[in-house]
Coordinates of C-alpha atoms and ligand atoms in Angstrom, one line a residue:
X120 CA 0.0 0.0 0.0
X121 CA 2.1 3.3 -1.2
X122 CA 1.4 6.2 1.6
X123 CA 0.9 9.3 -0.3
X124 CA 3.8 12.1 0.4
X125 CA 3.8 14.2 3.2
X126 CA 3.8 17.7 2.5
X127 CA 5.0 20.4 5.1
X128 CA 5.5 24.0 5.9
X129 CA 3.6 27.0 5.2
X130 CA 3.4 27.3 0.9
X131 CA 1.7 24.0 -0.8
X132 CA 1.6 23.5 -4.3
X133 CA -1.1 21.4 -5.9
X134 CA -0.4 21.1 -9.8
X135 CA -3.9 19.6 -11.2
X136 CA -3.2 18.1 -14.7
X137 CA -5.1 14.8 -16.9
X138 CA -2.7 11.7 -16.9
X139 CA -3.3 8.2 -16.8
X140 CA -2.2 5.1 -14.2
X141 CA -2.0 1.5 -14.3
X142 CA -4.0 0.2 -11.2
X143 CA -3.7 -3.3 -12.4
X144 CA -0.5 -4.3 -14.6
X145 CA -0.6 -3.7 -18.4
X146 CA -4.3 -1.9 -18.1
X147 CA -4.1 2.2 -18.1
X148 CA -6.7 3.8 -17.1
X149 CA -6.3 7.1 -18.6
X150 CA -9.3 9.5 -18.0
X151 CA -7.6 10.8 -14.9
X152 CA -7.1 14.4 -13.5
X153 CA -3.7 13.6 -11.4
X154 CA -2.6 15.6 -8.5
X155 CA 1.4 16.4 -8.7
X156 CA 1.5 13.7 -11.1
X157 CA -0.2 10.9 -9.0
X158 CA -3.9 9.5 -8.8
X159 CA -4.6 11.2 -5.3
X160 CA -2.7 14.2 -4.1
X161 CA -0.1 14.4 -1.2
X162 CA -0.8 14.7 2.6
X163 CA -0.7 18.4 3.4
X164 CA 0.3 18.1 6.8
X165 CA -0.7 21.6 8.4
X166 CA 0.1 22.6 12.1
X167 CA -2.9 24.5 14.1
X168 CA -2.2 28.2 13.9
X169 CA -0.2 28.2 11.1
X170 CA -1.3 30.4 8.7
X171 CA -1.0 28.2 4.9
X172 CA -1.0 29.4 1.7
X173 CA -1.8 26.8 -1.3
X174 CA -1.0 27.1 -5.0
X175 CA -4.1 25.6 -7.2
X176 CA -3.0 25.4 -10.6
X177 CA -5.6 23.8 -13.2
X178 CA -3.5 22.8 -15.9
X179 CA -6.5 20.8 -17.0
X180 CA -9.1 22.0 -20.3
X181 CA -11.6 22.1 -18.2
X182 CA -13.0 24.5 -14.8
X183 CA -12.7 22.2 -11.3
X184 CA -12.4 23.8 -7.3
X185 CA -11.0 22.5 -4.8
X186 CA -12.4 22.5 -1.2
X187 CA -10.9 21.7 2.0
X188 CA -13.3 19.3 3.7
X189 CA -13.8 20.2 7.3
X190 CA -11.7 22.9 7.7
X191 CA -13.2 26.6 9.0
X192 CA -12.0 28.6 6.0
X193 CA -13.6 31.8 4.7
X194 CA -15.9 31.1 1.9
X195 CA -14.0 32.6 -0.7
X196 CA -11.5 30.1 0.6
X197 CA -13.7 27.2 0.8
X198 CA -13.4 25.5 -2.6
X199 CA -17.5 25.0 -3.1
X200 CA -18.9 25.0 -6.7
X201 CA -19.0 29.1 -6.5
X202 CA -15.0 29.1 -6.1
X203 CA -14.5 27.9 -9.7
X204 CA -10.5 27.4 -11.0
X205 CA -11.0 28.5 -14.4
X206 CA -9.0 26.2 -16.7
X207 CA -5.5 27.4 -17.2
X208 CA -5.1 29.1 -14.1
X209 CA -4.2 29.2 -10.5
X210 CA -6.4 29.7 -7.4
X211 CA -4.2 30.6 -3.9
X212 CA -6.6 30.3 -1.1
X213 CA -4.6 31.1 2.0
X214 CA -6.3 31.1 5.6
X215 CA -5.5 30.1 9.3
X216 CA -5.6 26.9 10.4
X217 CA -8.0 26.7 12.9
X218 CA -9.0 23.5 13.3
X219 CA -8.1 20.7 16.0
X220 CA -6.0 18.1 15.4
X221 CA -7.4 15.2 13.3
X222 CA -7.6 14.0 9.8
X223 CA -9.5 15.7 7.1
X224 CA -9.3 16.1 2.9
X225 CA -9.4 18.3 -0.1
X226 CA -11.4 17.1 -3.0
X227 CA -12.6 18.3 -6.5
X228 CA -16.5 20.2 -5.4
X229 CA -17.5 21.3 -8.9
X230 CA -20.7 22.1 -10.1
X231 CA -22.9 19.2 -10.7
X232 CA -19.3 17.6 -11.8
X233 CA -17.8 16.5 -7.8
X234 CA -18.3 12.4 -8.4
X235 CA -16.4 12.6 -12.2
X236 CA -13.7 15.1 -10.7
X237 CA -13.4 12.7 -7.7
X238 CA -13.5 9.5 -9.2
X239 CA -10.8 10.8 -11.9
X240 CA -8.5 11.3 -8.9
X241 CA -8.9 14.7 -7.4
X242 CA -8.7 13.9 -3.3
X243 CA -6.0 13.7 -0.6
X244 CA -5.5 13.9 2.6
X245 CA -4.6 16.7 5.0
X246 CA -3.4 16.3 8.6
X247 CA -3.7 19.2 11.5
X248 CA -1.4 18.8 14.5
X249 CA -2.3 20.9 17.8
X250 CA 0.2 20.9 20.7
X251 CA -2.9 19.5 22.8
X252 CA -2.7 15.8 20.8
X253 CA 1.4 16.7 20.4
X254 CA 1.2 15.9 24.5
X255 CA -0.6 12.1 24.2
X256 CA 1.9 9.0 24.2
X257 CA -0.1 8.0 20.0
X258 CA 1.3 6.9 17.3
X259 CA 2.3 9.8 15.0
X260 CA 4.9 9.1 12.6
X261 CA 4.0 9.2 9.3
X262 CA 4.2 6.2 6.8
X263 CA 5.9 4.5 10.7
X264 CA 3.2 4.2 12.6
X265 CA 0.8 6.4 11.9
X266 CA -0.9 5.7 8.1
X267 CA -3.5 7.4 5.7
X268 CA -5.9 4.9 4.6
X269 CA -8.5 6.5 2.0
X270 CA -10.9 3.3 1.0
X271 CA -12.5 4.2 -2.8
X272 CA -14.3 2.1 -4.8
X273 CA -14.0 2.0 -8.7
X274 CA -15.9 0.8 -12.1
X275 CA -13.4 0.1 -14.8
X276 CA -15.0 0.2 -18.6
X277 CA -13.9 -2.8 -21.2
X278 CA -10.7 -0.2 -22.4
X279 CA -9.5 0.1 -18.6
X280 CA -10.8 3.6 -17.6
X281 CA -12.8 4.6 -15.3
X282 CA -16.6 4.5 -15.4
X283 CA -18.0 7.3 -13.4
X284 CA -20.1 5.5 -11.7
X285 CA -21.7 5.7 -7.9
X286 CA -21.1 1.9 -6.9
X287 CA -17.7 0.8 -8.6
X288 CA -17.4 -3.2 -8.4
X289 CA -13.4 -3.4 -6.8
X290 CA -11.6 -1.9 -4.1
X291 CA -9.1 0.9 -4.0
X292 CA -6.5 1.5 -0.9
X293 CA -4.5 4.4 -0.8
X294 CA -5.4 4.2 -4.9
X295 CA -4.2 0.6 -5.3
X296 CA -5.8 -2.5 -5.9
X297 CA -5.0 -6.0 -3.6
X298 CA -3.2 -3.7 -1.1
X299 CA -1.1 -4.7 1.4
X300 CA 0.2 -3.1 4.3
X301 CA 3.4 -4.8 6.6
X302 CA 3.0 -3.1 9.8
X303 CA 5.3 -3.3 13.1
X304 CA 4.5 -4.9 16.1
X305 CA 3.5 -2.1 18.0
X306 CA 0.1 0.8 18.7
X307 CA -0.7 1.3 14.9
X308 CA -2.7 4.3 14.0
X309 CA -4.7 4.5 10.8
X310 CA -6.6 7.6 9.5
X311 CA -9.3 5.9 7.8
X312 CA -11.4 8.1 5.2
X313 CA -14.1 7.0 3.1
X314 CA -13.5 8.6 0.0
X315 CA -15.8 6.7 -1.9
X316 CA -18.3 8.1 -4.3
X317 CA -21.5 6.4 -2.5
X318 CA -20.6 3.1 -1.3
X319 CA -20.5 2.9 3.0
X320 CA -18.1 0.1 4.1
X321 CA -18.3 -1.4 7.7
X322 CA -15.0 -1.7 9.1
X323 CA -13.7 -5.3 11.0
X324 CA -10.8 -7.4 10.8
X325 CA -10.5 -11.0 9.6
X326 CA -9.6 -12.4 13.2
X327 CA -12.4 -10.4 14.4
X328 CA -9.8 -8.5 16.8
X329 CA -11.4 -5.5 18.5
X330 CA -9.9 -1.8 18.0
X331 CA -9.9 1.7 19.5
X332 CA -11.3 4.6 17.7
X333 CA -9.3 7.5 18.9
X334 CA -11.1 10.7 16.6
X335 CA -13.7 11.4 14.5
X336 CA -13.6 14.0 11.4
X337 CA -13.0 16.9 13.7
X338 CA -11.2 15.9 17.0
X339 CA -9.7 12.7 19.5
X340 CA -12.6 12.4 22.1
X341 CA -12.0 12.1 25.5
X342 CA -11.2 8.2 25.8
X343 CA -11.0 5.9 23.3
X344 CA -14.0 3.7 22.2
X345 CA -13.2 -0.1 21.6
X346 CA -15.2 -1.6 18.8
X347 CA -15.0 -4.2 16.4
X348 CA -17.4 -3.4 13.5
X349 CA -17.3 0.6 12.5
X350 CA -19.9 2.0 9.7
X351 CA -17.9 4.7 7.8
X352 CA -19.9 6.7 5.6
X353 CA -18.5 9.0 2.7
X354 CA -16.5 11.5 3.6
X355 CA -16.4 10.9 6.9
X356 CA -12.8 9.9 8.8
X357 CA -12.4 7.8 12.0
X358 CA -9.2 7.8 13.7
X359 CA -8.2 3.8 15.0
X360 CA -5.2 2.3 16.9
X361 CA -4.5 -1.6 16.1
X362 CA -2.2 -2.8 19.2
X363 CA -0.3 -5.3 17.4
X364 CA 2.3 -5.6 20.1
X365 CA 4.0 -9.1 19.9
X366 CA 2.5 -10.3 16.8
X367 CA 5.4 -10.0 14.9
X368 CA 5.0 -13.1 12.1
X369 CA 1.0 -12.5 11.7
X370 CA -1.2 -11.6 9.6
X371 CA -4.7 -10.6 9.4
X372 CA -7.1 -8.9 6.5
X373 CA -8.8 -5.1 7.0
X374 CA -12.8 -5.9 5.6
X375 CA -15.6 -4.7 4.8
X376 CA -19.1 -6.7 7.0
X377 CA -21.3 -4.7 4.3
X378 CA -23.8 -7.4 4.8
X379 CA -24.3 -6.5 9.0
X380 CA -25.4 -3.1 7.9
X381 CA -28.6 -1.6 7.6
X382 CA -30.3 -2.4 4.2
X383 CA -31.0 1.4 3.7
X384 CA -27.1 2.0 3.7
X385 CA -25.7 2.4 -0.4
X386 CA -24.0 -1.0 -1.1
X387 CA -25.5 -3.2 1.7
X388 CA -27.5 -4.8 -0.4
X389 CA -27.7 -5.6 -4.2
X390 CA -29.6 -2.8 -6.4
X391 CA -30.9 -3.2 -9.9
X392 CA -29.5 -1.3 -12.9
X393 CA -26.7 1.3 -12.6
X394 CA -26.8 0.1 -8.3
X395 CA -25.6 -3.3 -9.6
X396 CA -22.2 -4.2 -8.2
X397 CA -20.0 -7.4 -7.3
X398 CA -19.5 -5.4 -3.8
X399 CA -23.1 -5.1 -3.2
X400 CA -24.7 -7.2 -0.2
X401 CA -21.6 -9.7 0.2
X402 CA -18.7 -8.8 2.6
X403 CA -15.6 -8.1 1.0
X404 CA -11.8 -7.2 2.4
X405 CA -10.3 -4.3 1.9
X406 CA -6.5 -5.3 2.7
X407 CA -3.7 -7.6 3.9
X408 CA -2.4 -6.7 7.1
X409 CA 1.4 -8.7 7.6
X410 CA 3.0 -7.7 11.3
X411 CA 6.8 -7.6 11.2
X412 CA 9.6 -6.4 13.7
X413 CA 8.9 -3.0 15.8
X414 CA 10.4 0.3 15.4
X415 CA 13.7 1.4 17.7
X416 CA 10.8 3.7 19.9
X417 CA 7.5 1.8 19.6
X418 CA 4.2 3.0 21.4
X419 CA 3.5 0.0 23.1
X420 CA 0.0 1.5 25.1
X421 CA -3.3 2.7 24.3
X422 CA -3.5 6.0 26.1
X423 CA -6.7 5.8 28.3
X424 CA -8.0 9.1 28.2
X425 CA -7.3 11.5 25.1
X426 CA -8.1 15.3 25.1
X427 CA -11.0 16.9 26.9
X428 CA -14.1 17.6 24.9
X429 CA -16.7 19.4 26.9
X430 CA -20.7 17.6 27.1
X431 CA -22.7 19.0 24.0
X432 CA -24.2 22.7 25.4
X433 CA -27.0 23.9 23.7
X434 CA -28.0 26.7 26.0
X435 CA -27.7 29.8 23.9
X436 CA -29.1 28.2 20.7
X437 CA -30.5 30.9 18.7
X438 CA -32.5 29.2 16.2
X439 CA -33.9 25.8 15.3
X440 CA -34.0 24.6 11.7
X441 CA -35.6 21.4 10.7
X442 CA -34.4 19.8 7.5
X443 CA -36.3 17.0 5.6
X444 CA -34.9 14.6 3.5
X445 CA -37.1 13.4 1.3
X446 CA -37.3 11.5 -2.3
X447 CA -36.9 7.9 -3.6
X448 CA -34.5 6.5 -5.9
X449 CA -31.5 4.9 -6.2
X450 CA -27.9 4.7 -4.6
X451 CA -26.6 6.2 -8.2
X452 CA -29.4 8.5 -9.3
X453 CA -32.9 9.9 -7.8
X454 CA -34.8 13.0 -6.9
X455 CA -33.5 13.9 -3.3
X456 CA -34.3 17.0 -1.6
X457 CA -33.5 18.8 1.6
X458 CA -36.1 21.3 2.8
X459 CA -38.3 20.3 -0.2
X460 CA -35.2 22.0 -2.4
X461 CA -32.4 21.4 -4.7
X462 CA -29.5 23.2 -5.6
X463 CA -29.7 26.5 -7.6
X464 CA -26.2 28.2 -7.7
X465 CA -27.3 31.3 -7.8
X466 CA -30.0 30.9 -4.5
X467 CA -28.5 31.1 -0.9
X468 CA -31.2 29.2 1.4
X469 CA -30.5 29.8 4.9
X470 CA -28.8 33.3 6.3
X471 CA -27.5 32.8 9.6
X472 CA -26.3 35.3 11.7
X473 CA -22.3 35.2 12.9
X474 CA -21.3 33.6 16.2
X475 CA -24.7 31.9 16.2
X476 CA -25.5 28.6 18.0
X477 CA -27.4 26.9 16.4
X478 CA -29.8 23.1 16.2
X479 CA -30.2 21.4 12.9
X480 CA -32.6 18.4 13.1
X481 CA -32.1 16.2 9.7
X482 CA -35.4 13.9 9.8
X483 CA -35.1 11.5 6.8
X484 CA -38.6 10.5 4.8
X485 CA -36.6 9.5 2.1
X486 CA -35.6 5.1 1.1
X487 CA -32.4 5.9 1.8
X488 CA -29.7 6.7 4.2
X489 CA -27.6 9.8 3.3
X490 CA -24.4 11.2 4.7
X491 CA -25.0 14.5 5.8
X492 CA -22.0 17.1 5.9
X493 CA -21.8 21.1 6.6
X494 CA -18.9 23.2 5.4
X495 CA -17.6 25.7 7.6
X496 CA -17.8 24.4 10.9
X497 CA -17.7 21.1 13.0
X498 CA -21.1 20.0 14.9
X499 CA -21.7 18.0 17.3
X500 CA -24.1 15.1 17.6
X501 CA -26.7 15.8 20.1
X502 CA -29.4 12.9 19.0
X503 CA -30.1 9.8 16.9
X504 CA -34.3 9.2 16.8
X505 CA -34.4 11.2 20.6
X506 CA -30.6 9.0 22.1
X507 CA -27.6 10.5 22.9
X508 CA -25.5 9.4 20.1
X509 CA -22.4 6.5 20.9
X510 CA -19.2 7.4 21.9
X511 CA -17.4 7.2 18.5
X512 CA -19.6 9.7 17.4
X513 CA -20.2 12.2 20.6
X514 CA -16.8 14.6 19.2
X515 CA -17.0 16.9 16.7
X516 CA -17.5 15.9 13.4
X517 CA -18.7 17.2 9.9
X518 CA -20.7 14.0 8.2
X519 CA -23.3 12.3 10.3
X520 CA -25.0 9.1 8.3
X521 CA -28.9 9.6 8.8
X522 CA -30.6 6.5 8.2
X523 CA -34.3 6.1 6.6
X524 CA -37.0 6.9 8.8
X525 CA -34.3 8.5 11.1
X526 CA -33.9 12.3 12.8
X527 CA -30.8 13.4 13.7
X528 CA -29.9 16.5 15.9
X529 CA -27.1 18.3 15.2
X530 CA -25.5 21.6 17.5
X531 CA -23.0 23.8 15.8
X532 CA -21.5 27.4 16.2
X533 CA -21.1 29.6 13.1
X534 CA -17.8 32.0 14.2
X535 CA -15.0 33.3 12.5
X536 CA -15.5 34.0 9.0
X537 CA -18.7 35.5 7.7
X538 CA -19.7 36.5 3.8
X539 CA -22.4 38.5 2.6
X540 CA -22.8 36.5 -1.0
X541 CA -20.5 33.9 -0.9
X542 CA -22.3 31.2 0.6
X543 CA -21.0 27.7 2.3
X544 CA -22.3 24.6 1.3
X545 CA -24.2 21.4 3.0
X546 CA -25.2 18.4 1.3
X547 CA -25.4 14.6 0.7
X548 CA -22.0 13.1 0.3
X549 CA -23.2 10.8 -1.7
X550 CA -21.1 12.4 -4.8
X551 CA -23.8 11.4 -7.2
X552 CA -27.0 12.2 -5.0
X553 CA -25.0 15.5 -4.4
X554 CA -24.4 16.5 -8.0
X555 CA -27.8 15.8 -8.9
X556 CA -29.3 18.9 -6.2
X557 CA -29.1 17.2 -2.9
X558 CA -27.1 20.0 -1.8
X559 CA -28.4 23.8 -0.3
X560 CA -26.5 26.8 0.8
X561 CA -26.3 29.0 3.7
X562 CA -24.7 32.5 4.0
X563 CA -23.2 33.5 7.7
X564 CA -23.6 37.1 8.3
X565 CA -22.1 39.6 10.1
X566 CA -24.6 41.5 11.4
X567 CA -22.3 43.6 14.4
X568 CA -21.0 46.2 11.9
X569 CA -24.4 48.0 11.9
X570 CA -25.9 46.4 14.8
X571 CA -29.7 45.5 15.1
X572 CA -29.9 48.2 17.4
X573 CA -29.5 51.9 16.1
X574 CA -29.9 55.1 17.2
X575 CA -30.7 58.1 15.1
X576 CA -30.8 61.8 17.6
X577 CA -30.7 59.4 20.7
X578 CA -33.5 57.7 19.8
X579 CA -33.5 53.9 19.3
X580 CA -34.4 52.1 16.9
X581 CA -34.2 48.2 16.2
X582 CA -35.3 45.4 13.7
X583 CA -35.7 41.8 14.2
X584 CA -36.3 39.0 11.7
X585 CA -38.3 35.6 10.8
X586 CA -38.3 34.3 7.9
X587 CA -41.8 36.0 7.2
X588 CA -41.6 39.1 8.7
X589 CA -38.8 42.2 9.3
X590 CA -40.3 43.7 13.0
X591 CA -38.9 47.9 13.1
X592 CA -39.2 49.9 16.8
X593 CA -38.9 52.7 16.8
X594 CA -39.1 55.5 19.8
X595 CA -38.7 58.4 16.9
X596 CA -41.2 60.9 17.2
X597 CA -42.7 62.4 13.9
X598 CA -42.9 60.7 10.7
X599 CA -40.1 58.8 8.8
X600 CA -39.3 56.8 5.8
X601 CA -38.1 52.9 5.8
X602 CA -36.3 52.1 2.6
X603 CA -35.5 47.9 1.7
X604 CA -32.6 47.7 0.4
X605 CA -30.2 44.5 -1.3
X606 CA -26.8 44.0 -0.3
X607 CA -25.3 46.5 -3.2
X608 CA -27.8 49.1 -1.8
X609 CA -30.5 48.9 -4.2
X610 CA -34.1 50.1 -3.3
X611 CA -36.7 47.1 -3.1
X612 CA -39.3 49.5 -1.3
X613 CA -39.9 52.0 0.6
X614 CA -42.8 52.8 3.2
X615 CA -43.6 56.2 5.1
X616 CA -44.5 55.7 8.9
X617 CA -46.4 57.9 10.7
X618 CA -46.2 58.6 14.8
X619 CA -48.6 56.6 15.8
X620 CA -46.5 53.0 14.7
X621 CA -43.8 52.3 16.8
X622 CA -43.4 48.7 15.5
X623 CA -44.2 48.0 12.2
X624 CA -44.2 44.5 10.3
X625 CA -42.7 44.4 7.0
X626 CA -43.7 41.3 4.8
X627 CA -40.6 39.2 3.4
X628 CA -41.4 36.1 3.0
X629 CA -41.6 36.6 -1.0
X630 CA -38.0 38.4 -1.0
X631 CA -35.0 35.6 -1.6
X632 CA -32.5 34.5 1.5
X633 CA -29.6 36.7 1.8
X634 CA -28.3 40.6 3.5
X635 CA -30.7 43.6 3.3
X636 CA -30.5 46.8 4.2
X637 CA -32.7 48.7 6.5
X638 CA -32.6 52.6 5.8
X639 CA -34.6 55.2 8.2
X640 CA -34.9 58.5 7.3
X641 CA -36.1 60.5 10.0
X642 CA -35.9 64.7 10.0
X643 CA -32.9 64.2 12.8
X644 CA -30.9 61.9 11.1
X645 CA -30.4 58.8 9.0
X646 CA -29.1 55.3 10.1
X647 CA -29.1 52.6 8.3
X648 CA -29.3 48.7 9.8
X649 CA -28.1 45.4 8.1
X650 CA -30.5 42.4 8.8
X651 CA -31.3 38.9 7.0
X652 CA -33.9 36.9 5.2
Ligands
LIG852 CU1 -16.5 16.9 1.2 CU2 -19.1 19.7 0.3 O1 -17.7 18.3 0.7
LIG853 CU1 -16.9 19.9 3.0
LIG854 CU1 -27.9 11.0 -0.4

């Protein structure tokens, strides 16, 4: 099993560019958009605090982004389908990284094209260090003891390239068929991602040996859990230590007990038509495991208790929002919606105002399970159907699975960055449920600049909003003039108060989401206030 590169420092270069490999020996597959010359880019190994600059270049014919998944990045800086590389040309996001220590990825997020960008190649792995997981006795040296292991499944057509298909019918490791992986004798850490298109593998080992997971996509927890099976949904990463300590001359097989899962989960199960695989509904490995002689400094212990992640807090949540899932079709293709919407590029859904708290409840009416992820920030996992969720999934993470028939509640904090038009993203990662609309937008807003409270002559005035109605007070005496405005200052309407209102209700519920403006004009002054639909 090759471990991709390990890039360091503070300037990262990631040269896009077609090419072709040969996954199995004399077949090239050659529809692929390479990375720094390889299918699947380079570990960009990032240390918290740091601030990182990246060189994009698309030396490809075609427009692609790239998107740091799970990173808090400003939304210019995020890599969604709005931050398109035009062909020919290099993007350089540069931001701070603020993110705990765990595992995340980049990947290709173009619009309506993420699986085909994807499946051609376009995904690595990045790595945040913090001096807080610097201080536990884990395994952390890379391509040592500490590996990337990014599972993908792939369709090949009769000439040896890739299909761009949801459900491929063989397994890729680290972007290599019938891996294998000699390991020492000692605590092993893998960074397991699912960077598969669709398919949701459930992780076990041939021997049926138990492991601890240490982290989920956005932090270690506080101890580790110790299971044996581990449903890992796309995009999501789990953290796991393998103590392999005198086992030297072993061996033992990574696979996938896709037939244990839930039958609503994308591959547990055989579908008909373009959901036909040979990995459907049977159980299948993913790789070889051989154990061989330990390093000169081997962790030989699996820490007990990890870093200190405080108990979910919801007091302070400033708004509830309820998100449906609902549709029926297929693993590969279907009419999904969330909120009763699809994507529109040019729509921001939900406006939500900077350093929020905020619950999200996903509530799935649809056949299938779908992987839920938000950009921007890390949530936590509050509920499954009305239960506290399990320990591997009680840290902070940016994908949670929500089965059929399910409701998940989700707390989260919007801080940091905020954008007036440039939205964030938060979909299915299913890549081909994704491309096809299962995917909305939502705008954080800085609403402190011109705060909901003004005061025009040392008189008050204030607005507050739902999503039907803008509510004015007012303590001005005498008549004035409210002018709706859009974010470049354009006039929607204007209305003339008299004395006698001092709260007026201002219809909006046929005005899109986004940043408006709130003039007053008043004979002592003029103030204007920024609010949100
Ligand atoms: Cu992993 Cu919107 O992405
Ligand atoms: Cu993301
Ligand atoms: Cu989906």
């Amino acid at each position: 099993m090759p471990v991709p590169p390990l890039i360091s420092g503070n300037q990262f270069n990631l040269t896009i560019a077609p090419g072709s490999k040969q996954f199995y020996p004399g077949i090239n597959t050659s529809n692929l958009f390479l990375i720094n010359g390889n299918y699947l880019g380079p570990t960009l190994e990032f240390i918290q605090n740091d601030t990182v600059e990246i060189d994009v270049v698309n030396n490809l014919n075609v427009n692609t982004t790239v998107h740091w998944h799970g990173l808090h990045v400003p939304a210019v800086y995020d890599g969604g389908p709005h931050i398109e590389i035009p062909a020919g040309t290099t993007w350089t996001p540069r931001f701070k990284v603020l993110n705990k220590a765990a595992t995340y990825w980049y990947h290709a997020h173009t619009h309506m094209l993420t699986q085909s960008h994807v499946t051609r190649g376009m995904a690595g792995f990045i790595i945040v260090r913090d001096t807080e997981e610097a201080q536990l006795n884990l395994p952390r040296t890379y391509g040592v003891d500490d590996f990337p292991v990014v599972i993908q499944d792939r369709r090949y057509s009769p000439s040896g390239n890739f299909q761009l298909a949801a459900l491929g019918d063989s397994v890729l490791i680290n972007g290599t068929a019938n891996a294998f992986l000699d390991l020492p004798a000692q605590v092993i850490r893998l960074r397991l991602l699912n960077g598969s298109n669709a398919r949701v593998y459930n992780i076990g080992f041939s021997d049926n040996r138990s492991f601890q997971v240490i982290a989920s996509d956005g932090s270690l927890f506080n101890q580790p859990a110790t299971l044996n099976r581990l449903v890992i949904s796309n995009g999501e990463r789990f953290e796991i230590l393998l103590d392999l300590t005198g086992q030297q001359g072993t061996g033992f097989t990574m696979w996938s007990y896709a037939t244990e899962m839930m039958t609503d989960i994308p591959g547990a199960v055989q579908g008909m038509g373009m959901d036909n695989s040979y990995l459907n509904g049977i159980d299948f490995p993913l790789f070889q495991i051989n154990v061989v002689a330990p390093t000169a400094n081997p962790v030989t212990s699996v820490p007990a208790t990890l870093i200190n992640i405080p108990p979910v807090d919801t007091s302070g949540t400033s708004r509830i929002r309820f998100k449906t899932l609902s549709g029926q079709g297929m693993v590969s293709m279907g009419n999904f919606f969330i909120a009763g919407q699809q994507f529109d590029i040019n729509v921001i859904n939900d406006t939500i105002i900077l350093n929020d708290k905020e619950l999200w409840e996903f509530v799935n009416v649809s056949n299938l399970a779908h992987p839920m992820h938000l950009h921007d920030i890390q949530f936590r996992v509050l509920q499954r159907n009305g239960n506290p969720p399990p320990l591997h999934e009680s840290g902070w993470k940016d994908v949670v699975l929500v089965h059929s028939m399910e409701s998940v509640k989700l707390s989260m904090r919007f801080e940091t960055y905020s954008n007036d038009t440039i939205p964030y993203m938060y979909h299915c990662h299913n890549l081909a449920h994704e491309d096809m609309g299962m995917m909305l937008s939502f705008a954080v807003i800085d609403t402190s600049g011109v705060s909901t409270v003004q005061q025009i002559n040392g008189q008050a005035f204030s607005v507050s909003y739902t999503d039907n109605d803008w509510i004015i007070r007012h303590d001005l005496k005498g008549k004035l003039i409210v002018d709706i405005m859009d974010v470049s200052g354009r006039i929607i309407s204007s209305f003339k108060l008299s004395e006698k209102e001092e709260t007026i209700r201002i219809p909006c519920h046929t005005l899109p989401h986004g940043v408006y403006l709130i003039r007053i004009r008043h004979s002592t002054g003029t103030s204007t206030l920024k609010t949100v639909k």
